[in-house]
Short mmCIF file of N, CA and C in Angstrom, two decimals:
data_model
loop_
_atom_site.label_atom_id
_atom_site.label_comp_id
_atom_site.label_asym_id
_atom_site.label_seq_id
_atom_site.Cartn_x
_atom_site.Cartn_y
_atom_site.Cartn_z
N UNK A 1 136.13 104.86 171.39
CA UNK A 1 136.32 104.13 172.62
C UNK A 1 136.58 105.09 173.79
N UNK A 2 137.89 105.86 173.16
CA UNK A 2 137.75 107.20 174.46
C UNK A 2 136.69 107.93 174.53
N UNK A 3 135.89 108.56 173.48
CA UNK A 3 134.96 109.18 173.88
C UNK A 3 133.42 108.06 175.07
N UNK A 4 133.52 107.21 174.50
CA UNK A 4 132.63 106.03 175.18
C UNK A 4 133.15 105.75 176.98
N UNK A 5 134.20 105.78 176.98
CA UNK A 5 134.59 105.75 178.19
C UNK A 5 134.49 107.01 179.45
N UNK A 6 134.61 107.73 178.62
CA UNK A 6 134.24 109.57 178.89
C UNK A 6 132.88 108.92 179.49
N UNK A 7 131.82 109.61 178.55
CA UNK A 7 130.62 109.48 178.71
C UNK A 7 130.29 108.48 179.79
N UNK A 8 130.70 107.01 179.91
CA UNK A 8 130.56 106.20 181.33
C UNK A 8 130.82 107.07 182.28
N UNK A 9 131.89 107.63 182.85
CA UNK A 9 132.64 108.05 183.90
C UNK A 9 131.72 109.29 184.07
N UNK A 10 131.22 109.83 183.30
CA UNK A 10 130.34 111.43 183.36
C UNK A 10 128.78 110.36 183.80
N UNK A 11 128.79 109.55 183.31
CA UNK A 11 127.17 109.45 183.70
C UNK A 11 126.97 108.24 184.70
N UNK A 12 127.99 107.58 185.49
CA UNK A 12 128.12 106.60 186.39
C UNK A 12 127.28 107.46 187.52
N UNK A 13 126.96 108.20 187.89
CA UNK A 13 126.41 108.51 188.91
C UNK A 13 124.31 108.38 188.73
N UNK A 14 124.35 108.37 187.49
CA UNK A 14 122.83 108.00 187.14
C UNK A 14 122.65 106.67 187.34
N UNK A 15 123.38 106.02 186.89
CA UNK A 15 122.41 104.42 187.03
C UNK A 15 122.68 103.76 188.66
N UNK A 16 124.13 103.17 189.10
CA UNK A 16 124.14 103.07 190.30
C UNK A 16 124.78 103.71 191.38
N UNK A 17 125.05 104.47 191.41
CA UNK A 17 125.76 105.16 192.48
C UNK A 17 125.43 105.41 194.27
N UNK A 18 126.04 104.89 194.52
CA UNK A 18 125.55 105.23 196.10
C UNK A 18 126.43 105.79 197.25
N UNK A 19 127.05 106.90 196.50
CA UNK A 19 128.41 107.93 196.94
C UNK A 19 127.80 108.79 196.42
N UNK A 20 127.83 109.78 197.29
CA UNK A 20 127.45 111.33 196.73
C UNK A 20 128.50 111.68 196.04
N UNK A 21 129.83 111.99 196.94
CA UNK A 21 131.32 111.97 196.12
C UNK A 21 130.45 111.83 194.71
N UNK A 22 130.98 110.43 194.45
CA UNK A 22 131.36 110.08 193.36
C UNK A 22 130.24 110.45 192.44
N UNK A 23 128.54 110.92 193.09
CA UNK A 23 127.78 111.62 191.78
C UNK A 23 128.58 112.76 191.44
N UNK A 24 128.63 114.22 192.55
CA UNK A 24 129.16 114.83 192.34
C UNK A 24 130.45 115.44 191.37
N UNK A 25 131.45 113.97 191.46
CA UNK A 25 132.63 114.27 190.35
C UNK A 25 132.31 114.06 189.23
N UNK A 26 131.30 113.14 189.30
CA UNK A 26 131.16 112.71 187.48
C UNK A 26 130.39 113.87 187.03
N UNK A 27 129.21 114.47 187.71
CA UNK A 27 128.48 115.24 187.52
C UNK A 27 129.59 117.08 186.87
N UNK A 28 130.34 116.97 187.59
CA UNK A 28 131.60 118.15 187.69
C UNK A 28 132.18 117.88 186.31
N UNK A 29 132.70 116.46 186.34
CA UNK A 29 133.54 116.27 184.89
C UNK A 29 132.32 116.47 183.89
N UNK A 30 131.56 116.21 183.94
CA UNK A 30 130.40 116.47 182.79
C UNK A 30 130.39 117.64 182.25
N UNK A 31 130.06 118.16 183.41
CA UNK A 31 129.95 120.21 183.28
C UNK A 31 131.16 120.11 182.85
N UNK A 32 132.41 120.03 183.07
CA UNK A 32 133.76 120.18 182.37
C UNK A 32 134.03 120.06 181.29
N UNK A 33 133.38 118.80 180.73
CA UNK A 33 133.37 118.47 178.76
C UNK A 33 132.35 119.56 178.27
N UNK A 34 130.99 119.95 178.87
CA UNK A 34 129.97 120.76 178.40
C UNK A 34 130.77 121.90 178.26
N UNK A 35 131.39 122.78 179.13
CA UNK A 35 132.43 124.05 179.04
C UNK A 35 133.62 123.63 178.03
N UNK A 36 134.07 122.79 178.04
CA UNK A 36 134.94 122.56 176.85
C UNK A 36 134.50 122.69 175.40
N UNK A 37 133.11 122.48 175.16
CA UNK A 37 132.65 122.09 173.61
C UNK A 37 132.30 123.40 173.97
N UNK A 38 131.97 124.22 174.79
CA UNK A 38 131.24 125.71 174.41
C UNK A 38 132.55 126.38 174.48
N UNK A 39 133.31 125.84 175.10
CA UNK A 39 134.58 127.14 174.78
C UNK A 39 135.03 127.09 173.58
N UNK A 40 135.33 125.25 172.57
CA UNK A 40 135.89 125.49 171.66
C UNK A 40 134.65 126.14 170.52
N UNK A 41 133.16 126.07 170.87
CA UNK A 41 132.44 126.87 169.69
C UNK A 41 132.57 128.42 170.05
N UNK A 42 133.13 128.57 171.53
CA UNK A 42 133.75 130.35 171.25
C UNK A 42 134.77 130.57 170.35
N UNK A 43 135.27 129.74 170.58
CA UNK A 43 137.23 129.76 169.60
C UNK A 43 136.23 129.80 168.20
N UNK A 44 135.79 128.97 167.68
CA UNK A 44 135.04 128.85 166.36
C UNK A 44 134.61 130.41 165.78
N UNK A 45 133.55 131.00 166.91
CA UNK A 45 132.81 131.87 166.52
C UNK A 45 134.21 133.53 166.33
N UNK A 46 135.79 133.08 167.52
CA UNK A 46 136.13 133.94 167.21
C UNK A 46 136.85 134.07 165.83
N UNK A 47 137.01 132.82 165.14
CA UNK A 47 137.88 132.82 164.30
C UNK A 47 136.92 133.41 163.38
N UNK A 48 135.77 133.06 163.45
CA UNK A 48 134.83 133.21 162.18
C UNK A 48 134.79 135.44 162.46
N UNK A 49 135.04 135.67 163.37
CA UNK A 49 134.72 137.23 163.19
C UNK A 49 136.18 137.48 163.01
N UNK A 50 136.96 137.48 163.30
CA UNK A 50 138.41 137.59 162.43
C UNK A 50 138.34 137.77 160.86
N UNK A 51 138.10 136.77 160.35
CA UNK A 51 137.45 136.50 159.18
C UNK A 51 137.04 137.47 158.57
N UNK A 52 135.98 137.84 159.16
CA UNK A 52 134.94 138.85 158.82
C UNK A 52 135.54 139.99 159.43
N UNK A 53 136.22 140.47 159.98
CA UNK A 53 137.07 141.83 160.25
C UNK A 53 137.73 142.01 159.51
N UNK A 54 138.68 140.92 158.84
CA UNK A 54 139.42 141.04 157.92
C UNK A 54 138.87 141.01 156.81
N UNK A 55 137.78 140.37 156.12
CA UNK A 55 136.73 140.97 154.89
C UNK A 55 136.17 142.34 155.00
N UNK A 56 135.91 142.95 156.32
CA UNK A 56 135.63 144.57 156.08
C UNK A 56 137.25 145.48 155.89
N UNK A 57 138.22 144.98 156.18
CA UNK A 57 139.29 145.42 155.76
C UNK A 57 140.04 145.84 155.12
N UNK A 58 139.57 144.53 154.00
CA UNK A 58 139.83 144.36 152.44
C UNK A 58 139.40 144.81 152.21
N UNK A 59 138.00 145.21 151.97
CA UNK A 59 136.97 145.92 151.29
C UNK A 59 136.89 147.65 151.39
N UNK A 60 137.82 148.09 152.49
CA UNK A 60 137.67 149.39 152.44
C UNK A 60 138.63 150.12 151.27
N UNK A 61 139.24 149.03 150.40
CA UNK A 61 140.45 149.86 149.15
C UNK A 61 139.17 150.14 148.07
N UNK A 62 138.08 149.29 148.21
CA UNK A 62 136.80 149.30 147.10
C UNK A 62 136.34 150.99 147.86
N UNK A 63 136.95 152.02 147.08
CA UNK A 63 136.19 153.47 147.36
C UNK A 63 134.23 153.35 147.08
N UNK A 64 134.03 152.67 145.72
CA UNK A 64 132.83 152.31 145.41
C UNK A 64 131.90 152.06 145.96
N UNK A 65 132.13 151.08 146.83
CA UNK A 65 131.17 150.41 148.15
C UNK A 65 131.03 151.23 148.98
N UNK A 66 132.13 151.83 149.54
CA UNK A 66 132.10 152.26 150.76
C UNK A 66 131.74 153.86 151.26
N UNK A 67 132.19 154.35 150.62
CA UNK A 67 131.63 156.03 150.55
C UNK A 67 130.30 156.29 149.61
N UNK A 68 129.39 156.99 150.09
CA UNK A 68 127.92 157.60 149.54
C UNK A 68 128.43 158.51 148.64
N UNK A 69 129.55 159.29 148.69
CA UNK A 69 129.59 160.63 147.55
C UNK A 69 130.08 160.13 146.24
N UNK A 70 131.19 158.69 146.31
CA UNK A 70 131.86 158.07 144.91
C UNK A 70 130.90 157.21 144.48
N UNK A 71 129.66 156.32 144.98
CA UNK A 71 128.68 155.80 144.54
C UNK A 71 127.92 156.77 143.50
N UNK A 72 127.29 158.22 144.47
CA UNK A 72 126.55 158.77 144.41
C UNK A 72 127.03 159.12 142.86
N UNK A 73 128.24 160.24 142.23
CA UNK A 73 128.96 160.06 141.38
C UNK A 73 129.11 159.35 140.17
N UNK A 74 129.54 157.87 140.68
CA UNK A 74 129.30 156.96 140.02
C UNK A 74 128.08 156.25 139.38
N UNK A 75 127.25 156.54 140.23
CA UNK A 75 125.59 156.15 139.24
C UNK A 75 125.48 157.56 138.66
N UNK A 76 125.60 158.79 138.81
CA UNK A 76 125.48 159.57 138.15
C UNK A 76 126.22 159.59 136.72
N UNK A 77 127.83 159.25 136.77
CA UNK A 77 128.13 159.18 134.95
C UNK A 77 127.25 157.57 134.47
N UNK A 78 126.65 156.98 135.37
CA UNK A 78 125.92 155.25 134.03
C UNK A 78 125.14 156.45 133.91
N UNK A 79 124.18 157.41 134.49
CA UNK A 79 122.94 158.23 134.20
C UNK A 79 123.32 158.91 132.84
N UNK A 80 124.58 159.42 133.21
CA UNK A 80 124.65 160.09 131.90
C UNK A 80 125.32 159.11 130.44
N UNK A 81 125.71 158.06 130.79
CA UNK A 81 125.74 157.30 129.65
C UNK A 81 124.58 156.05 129.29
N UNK A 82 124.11 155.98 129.92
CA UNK A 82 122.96 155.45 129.55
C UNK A 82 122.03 155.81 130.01
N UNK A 83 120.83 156.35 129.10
CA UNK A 83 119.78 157.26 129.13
C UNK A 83 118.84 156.24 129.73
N UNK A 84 118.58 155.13 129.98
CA UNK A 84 117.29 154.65 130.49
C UNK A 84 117.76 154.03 131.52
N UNK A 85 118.99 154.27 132.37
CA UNK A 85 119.61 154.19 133.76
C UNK A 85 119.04 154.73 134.80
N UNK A 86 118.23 154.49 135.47
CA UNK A 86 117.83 155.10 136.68
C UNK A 86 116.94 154.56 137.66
N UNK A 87 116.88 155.41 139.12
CA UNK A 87 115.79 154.77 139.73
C UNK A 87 114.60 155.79 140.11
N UNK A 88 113.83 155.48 140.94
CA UNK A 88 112.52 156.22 141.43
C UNK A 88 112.67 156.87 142.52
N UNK A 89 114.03 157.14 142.61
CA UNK A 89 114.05 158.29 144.19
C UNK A 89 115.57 159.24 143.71
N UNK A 90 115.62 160.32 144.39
CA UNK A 90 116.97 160.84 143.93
C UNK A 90 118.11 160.22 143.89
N UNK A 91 119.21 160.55 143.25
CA UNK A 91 120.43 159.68 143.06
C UNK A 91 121.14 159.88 144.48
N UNK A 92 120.59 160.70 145.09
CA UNK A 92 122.33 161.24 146.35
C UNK A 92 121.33 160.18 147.03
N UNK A 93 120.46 159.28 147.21
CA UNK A 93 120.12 158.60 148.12
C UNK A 93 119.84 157.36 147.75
N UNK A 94 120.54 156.93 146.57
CA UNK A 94 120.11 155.76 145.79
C UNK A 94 120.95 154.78 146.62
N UNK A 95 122.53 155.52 146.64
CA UNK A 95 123.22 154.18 147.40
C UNK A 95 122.79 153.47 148.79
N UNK A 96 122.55 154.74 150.23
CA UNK A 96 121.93 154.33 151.01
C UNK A 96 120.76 153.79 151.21
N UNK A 97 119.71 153.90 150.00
CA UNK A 97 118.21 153.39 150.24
C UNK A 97 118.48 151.49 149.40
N UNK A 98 119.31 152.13 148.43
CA UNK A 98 119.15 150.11 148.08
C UNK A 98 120.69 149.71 148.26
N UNK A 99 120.90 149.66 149.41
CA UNK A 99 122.29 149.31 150.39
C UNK A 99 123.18 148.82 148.89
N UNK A 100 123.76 149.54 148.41
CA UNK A 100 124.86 150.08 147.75
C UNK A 100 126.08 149.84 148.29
N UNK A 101 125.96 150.35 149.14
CA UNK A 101 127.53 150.95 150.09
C UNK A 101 127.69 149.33 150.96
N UNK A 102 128.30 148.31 150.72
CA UNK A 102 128.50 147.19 151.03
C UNK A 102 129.53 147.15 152.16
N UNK A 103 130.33 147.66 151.57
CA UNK A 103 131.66 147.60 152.29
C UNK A 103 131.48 148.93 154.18
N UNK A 104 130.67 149.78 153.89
CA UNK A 104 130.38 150.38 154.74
C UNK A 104 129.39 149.82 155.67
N UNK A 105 128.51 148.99 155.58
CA UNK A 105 127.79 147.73 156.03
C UNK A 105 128.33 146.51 157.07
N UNK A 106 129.38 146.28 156.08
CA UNK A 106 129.91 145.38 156.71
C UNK A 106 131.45 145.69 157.74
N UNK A 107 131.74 146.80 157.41
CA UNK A 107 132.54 147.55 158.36
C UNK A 107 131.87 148.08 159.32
N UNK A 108 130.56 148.79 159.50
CA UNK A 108 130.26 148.90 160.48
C UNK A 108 129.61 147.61 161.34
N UNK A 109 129.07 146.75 161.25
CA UNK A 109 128.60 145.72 162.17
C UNK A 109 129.58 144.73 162.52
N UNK A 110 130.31 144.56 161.52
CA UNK A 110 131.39 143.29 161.80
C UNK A 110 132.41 143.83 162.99
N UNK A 111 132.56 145.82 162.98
CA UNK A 111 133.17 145.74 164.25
C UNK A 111 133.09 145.71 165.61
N UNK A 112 131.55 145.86 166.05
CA UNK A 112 130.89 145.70 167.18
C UNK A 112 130.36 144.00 167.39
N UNK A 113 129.75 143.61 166.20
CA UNK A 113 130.08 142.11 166.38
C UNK A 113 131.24 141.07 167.06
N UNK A 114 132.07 141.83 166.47
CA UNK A 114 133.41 140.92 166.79
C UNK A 114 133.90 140.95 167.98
N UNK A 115 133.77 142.34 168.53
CA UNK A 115 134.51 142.68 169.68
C UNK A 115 133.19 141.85 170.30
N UNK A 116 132.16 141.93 170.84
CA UNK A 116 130.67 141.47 171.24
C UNK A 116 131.18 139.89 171.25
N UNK A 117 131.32 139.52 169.90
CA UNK A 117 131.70 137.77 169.95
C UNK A 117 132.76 137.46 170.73
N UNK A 118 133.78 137.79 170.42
CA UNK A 118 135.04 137.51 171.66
C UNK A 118 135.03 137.51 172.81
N UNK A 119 134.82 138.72 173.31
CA UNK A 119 134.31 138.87 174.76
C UNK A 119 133.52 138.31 175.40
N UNK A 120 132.38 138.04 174.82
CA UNK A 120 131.01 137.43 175.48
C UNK A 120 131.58 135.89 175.67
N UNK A 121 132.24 135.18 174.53
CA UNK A 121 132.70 133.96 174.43
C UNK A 121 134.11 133.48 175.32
N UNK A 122 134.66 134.43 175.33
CA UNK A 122 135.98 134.09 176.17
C UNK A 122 135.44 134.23 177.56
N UNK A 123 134.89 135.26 178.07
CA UNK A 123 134.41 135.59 179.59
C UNK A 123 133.64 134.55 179.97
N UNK A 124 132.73 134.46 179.12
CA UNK A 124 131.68 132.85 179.30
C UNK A 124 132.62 131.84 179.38
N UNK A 125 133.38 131.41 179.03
CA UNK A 125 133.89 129.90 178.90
C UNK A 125 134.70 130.32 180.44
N UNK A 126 135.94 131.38 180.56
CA UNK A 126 136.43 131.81 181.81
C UNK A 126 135.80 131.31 183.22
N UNK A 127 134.95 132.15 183.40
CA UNK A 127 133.81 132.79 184.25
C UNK A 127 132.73 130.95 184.71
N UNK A 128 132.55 130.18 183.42
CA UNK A 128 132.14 128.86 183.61
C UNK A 128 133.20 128.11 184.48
N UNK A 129 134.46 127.83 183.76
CA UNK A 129 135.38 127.31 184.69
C UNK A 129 135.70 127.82 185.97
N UNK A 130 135.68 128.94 186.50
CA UNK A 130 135.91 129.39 187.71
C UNK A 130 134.90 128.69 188.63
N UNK A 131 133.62 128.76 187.74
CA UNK A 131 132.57 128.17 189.11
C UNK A 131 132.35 126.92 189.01
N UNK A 132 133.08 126.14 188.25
CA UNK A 132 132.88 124.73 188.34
C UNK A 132 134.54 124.37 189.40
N UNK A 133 135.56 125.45 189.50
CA UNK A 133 136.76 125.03 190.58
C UNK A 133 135.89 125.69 191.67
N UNK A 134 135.36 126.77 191.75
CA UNK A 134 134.71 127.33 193.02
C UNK A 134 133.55 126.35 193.54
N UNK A 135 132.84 125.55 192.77
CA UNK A 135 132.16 124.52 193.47
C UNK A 135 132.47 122.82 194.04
N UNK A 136 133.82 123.08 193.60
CA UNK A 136 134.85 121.82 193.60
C UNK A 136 135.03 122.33 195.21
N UNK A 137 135.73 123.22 195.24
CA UNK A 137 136.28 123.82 196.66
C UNK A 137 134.92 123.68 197.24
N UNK A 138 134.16 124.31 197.27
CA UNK A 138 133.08 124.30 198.62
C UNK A 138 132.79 123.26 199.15
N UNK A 139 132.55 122.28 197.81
CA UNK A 139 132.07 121.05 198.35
C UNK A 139 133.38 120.64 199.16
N UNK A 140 134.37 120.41 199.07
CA UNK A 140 135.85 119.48 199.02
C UNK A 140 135.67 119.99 200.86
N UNK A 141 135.37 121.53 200.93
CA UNK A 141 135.88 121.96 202.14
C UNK A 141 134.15 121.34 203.24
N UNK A 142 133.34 121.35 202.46
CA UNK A 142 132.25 121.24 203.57
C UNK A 142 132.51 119.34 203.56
N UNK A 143 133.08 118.76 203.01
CA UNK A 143 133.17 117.19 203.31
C UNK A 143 134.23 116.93 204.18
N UNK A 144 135.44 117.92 204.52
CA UNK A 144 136.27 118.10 205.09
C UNK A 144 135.59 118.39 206.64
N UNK A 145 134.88 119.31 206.77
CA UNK A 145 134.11 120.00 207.84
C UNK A 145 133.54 118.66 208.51
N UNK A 146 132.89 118.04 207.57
CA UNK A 146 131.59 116.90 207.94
C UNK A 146 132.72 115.55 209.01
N UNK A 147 133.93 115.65 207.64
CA UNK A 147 134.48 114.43 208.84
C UNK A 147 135.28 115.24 209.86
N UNK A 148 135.15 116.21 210.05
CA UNK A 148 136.39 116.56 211.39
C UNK A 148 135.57 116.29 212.27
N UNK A 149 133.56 117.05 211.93
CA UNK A 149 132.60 116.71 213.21
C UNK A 149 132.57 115.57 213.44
N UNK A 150 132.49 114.44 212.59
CA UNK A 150 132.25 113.49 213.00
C UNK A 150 132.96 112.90 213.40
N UNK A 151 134.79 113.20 213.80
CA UNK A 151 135.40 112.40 214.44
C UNK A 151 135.72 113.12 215.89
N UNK A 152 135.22 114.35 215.92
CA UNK A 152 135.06 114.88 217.39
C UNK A 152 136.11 116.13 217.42
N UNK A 153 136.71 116.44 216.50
CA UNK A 153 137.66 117.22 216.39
C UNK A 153 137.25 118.64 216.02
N UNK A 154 135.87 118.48 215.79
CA UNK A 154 135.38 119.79 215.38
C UNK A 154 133.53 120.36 216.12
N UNK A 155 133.33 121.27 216.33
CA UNK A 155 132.33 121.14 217.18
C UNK A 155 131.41 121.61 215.98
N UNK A 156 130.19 121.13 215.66
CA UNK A 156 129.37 122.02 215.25
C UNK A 156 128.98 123.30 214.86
N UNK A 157 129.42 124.61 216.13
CA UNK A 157 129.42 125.87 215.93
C UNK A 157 130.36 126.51 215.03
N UNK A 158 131.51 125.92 215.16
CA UNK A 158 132.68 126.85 214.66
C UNK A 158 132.81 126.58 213.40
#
């Protein structure tokens, strides 16, 4: 019902309206719910790289994953315990060529990601609201302007 009532008040300026005003505000509150659902899918996207900062985190106690020389090592003693262990390129490059190193993967992207997701998402949602109050004001002040001319109190030029 509240959301239904929302949606009237945001879209009253489409069917009859014959106040600019009043397109204008509904039109404003609209953009206002639209910046709201994109700010809370920023909040979403930051929680989700949190997440994932904190899974490359965890993962750096796994020496295995994450360093090329204890992989490298490590497929070397299965080589030597099992004789038909191997692949088709040298071992010191086995981990980096068939992404082995997991934890080094996901430590490196998840931390430029994250910082990238936050920022981009918080500044965006910010930066949206500012120009939906900065276009509140312009208008507010040029309707202000309109009636001072028109009641004689204001001249045109100034």
């Amino acid at each position: 019902e509240r959301m239904g009532s929302c949606f009237r008040s945001c879209t009253a300026c489409i069917g009859s309206c014959t106040s600019g005003h009043l397109c204008f505000w509904s039109l404003l509150l609209l953009a206002q719910v639209i910046i709201l659902v994109l700010f809370l899918v920023s909040l979403l996207i930051c929680i989700l790289a949190g997440v994932q900062a904190f899974l490359g985190a965890g993962c750096s106690k796994i020496y295995l994953l994450g360093d090329n020389q204890v992989c490298t090592a490590v497929l070397g003693i299965f080589q030597i315990f099992l004789k038909t262990f191997g692949f088709f390129e040298p071992l010191e490059e086995t981990c980096f060529h068939r992404e082995l190193l997991t934890c080094k993967i996901i430590r490196d992207t998840t931390t430029h990601q994250a910082i990238v997701a936050i920022v981009g998402g918080l500044l965006a949602s910010v930066l949206s609201f500012q120009m939906l109050i900065d276009s509140a004001t312009k208008h507010e002040r040029a309707r202000c302007i309109r009636a001072l001319q028109e009641e004689g109190l204001l001249k045109k030029g100034d």
